[in-house]
Short mmCIF file of C-alpha atoms in Angstrom, two decimals:
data_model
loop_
_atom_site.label_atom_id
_atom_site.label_comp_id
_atom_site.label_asym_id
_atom_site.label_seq_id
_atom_site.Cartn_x
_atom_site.Cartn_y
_atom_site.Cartn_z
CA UNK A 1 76.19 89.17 99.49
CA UNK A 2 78.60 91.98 98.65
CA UNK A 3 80.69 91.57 101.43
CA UNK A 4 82.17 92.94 104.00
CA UNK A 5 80.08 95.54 105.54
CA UNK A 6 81.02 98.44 108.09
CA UNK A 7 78.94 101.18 109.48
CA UNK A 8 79.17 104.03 109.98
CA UNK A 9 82.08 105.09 107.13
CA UNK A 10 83.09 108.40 109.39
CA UNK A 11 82.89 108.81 112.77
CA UNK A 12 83.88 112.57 114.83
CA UNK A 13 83.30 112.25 118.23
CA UNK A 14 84.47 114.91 121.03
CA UNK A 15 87.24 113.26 123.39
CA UNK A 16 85.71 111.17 126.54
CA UNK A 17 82.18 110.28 124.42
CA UNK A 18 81.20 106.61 123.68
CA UNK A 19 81.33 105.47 120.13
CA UNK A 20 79.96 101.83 118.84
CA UNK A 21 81.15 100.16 115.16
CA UNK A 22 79.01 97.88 113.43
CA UNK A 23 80.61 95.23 111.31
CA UNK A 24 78.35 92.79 108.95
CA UNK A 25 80.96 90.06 107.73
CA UNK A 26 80.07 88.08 104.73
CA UNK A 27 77.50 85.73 105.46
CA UNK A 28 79.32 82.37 105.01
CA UNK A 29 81.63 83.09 106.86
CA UNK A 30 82.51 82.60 110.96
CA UNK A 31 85.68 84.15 111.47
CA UNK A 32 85.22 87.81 112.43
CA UNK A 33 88.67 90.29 112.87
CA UNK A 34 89.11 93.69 114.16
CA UNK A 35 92.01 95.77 112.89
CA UNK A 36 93.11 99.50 113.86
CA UNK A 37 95.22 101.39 111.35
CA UNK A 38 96.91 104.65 111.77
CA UNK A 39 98.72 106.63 109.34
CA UNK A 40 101.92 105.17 107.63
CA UNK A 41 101.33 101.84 109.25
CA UNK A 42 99.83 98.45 108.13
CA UNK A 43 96.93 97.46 110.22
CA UNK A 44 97.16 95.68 113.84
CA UNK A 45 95.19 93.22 114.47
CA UNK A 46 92.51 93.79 117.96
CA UNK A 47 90.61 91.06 118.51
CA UNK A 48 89.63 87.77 116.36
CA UNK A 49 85.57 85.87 117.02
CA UNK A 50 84.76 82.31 116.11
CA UNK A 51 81.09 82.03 115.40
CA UNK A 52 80.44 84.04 118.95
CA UNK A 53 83.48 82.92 120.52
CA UNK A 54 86.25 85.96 121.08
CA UNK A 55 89.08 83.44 121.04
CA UNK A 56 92.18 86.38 120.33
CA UNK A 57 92.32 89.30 121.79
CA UNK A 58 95.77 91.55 121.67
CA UNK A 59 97.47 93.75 124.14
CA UNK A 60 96.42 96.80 122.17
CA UNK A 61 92.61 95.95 123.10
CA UNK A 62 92.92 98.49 126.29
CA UNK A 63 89.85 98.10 128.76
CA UNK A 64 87.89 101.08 126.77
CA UNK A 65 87.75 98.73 124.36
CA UNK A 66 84.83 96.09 124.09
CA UNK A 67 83.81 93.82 121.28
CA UNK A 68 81.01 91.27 120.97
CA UNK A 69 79.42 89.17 118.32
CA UNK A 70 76.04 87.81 119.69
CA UNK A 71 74.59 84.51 117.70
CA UNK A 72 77.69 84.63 115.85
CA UNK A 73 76.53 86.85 113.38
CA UNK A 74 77.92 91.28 112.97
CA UNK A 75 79.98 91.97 115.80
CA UNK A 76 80.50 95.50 117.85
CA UNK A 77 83.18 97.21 118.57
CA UNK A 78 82.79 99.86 121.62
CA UNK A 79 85.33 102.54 122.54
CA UNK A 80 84.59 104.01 125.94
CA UNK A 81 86.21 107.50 127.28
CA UNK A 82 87.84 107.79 123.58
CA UNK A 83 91.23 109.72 123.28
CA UNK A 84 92.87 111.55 120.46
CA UNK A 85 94.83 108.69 120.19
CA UNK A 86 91.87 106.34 119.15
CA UNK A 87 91.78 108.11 116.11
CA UNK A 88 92.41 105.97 113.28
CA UNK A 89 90.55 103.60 111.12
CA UNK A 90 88.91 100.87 112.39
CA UNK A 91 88.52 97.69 110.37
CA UNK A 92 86.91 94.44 109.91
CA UNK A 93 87.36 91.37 108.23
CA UNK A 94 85.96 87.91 108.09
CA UNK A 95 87.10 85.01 106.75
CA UNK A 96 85.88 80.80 106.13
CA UNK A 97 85.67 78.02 108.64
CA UNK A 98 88.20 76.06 106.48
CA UNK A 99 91.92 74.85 107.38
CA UNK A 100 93.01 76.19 103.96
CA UNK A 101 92.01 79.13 101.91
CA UNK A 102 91.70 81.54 105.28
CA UNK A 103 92.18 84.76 103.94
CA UNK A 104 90.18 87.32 105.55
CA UNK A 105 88.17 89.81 103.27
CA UNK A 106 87.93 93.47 105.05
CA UNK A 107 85.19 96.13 104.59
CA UNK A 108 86.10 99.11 103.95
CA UNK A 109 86.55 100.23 107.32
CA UNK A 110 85.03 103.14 110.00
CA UNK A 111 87.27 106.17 110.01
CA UNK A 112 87.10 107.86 113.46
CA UNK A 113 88.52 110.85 114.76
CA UNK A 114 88.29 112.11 118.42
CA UNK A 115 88.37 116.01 118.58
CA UNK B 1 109.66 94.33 117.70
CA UNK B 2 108.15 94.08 113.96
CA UNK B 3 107.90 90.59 113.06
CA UNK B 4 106.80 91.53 109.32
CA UNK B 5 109.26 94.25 107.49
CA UNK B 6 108.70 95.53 104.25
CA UNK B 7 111.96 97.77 103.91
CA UNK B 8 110.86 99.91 100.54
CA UNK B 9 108.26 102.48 101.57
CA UNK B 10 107.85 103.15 97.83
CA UNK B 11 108.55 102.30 94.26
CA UNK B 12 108.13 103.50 90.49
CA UNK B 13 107.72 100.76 87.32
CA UNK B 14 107.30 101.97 84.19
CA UNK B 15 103.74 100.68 82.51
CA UNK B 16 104.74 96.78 81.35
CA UNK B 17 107.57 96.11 83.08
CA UNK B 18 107.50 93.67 86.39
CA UNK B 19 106.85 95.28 89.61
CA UNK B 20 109.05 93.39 92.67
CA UNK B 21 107.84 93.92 96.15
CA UNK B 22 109.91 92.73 99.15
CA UNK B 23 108.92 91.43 102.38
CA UNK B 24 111.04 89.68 105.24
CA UNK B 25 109.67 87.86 108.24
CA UNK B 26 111.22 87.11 111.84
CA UNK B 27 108.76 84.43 113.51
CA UNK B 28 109.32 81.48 112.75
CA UNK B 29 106.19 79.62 113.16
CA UNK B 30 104.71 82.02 110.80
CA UNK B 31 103.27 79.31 107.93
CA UNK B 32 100.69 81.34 105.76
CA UNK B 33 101.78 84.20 103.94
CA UNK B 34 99.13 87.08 101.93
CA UNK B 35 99.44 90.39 99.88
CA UNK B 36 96.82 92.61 100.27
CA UNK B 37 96.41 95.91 97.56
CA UNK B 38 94.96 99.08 99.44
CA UNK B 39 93.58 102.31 97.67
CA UNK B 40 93.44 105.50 99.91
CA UNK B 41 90.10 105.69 102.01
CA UNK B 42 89.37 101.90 101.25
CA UNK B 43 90.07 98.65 103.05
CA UNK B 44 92.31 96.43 102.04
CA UNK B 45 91.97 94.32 99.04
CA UNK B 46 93.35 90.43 98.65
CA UNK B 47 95.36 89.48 96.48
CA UNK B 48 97.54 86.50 96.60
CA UNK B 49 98.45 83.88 99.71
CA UNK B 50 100.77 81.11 99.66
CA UNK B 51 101.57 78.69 102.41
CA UNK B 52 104.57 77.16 104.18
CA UNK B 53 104.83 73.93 102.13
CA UNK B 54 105.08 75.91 98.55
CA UNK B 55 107.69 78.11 97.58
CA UNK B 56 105.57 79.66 94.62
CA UNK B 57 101.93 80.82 93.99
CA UNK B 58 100.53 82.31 90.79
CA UNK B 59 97.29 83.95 89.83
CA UNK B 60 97.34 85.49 86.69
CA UNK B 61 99.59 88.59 86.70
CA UNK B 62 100.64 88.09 90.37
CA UNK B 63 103.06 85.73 91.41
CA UNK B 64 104.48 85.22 95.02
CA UNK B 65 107.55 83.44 96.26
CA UNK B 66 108.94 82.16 99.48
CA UNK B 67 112.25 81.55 100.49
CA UNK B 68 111.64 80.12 103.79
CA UNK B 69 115.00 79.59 104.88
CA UNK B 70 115.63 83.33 104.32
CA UNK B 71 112.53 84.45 106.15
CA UNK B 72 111.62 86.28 102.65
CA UNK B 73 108.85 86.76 100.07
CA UNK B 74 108.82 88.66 97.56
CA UNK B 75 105.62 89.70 95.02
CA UNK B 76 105.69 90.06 91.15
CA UNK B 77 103.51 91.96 89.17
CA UNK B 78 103.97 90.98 85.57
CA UNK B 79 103.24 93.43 83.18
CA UNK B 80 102.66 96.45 85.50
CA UNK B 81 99.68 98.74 84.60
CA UNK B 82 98.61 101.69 86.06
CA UNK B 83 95.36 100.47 88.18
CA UNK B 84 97.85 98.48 90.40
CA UNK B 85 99.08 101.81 91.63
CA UNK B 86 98.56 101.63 95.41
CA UNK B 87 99.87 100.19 98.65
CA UNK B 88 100.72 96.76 99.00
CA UNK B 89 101.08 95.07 102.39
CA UNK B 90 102.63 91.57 102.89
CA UNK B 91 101.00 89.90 106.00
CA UNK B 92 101.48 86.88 107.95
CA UNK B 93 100.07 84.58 110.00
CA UNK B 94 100.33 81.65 112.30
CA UNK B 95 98.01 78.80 111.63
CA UNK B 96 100.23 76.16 112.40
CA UNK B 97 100.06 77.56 116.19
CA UNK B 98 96.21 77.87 116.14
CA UNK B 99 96.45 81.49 115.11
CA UNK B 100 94.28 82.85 112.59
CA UNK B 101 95.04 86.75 113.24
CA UNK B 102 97.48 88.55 110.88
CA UNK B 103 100.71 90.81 111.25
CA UNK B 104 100.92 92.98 108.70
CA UNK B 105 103.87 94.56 107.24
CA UNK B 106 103.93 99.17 106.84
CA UNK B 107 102.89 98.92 102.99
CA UNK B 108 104.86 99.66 99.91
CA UNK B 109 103.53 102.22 97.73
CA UNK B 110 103.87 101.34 94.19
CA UNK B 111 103.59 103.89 91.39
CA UNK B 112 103.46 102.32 87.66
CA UNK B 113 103.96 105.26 85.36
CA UNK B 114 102.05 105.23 82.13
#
């Protein structure tokens, strides 16, 4: 396993169309993250799976927004209706099931921008 | 309201010398502490954690400290070389409180000069 893996790299989508991330986390692992970054800032975390559990989710996960990870395995993440303010890059991370040593490994992440 | 501040956008070492990036913290029950190294177009790379109950970490060239009472950490880079130019990020997160997701700081950019 070579890690974290993230599909597609680049995404340009016109403003109001659909768009669907695939994330692949390292095997081992349970814990799934999203993250959005946007220029100048450090990444904010979206939403956080345990095995197929969504057990965080934060206020910046607006209703467009949909995530899933069935059998606890890649997850999705689903913009609906994007915006230009979607734009940014979108990534993923997983990390162990242990109480120690939880530091999540990211992919290197789907850059989208809405035209 | 940023909970994780690193105040430096930037900052130049020469090649050898120690590299010293700040970070300062406002929650409280945040207990587990990580840099992360980012190059442009990639994600971002681990690099060194350290938890609540230590107030020091080491890994080689990297070394972290904590000064919990301060809400502060700080990461060395001893000697600097050029490949660790890039942006650093000091994150933090809540475990303690059952929360595994992490707030991230805006990045330093470090620039070692050969």
């Amino acid at each position: 396993d070579t890690g974290v893996s993230q599909d597609p790299r680049h995404k340009i989508t016109k403003r109001g169309q659909n768009v669907t991330f695939r994330c692949d986390p390292i095997s081992e692992h349970n814990r799934l993250y999203w993250y959005r970054q946007t220029l100048g800032q450090g990444p904010e975390f979206l939403t956080y799976f345990q095995n197929e559990a969504q057990l965080e989710k934060s206020r910046l996960l607006s209703d467009r927004f949909s995530a899933e990870r069935p059998k606890g395995s890649f997850s999705t993440l689903e913009i609906q209706r994007t915006e230009q303010g979607d734009s940014a890059m979108y990534l993923c991370a997983s990390s162990g099931s242990g109480t120690v040593n939880t530091e999540a490994f990211f992919g290197q992440g789907t850059r989208l921008t809405v035209v | 309201d940023q909970q994780v501040k690193q105040n430096s956008p930037s900052l130049s070492v020469q090649e050898g010398r120690i590299s010293i990036l700040n970070c300062d913290y406002t929650n409280s029950m945040f207990d587990y502490f990580l840099w992360y190294k980012k190059y442009p177009a990639e994600g971002p790379t681990f690099l060194i954690s350290i938890s609540s109950i230590k107030d020091k970490n080491e890994d080689g060239r990297f070394t972290v400290f904590l000064n919990k009472s301060a809400k502060h950490l700080s990461l060395h880079i001893v000697p600097s070389q050029p490949g660790d130019s890039a942006v650093y990020f000091c994150a933090a997160s809540a475990l303690g409180a059952g929360s595994y997701q992490l707030t991230f700081g805006k990045g330093t950019k470090l620039s070692v000069i050969p």
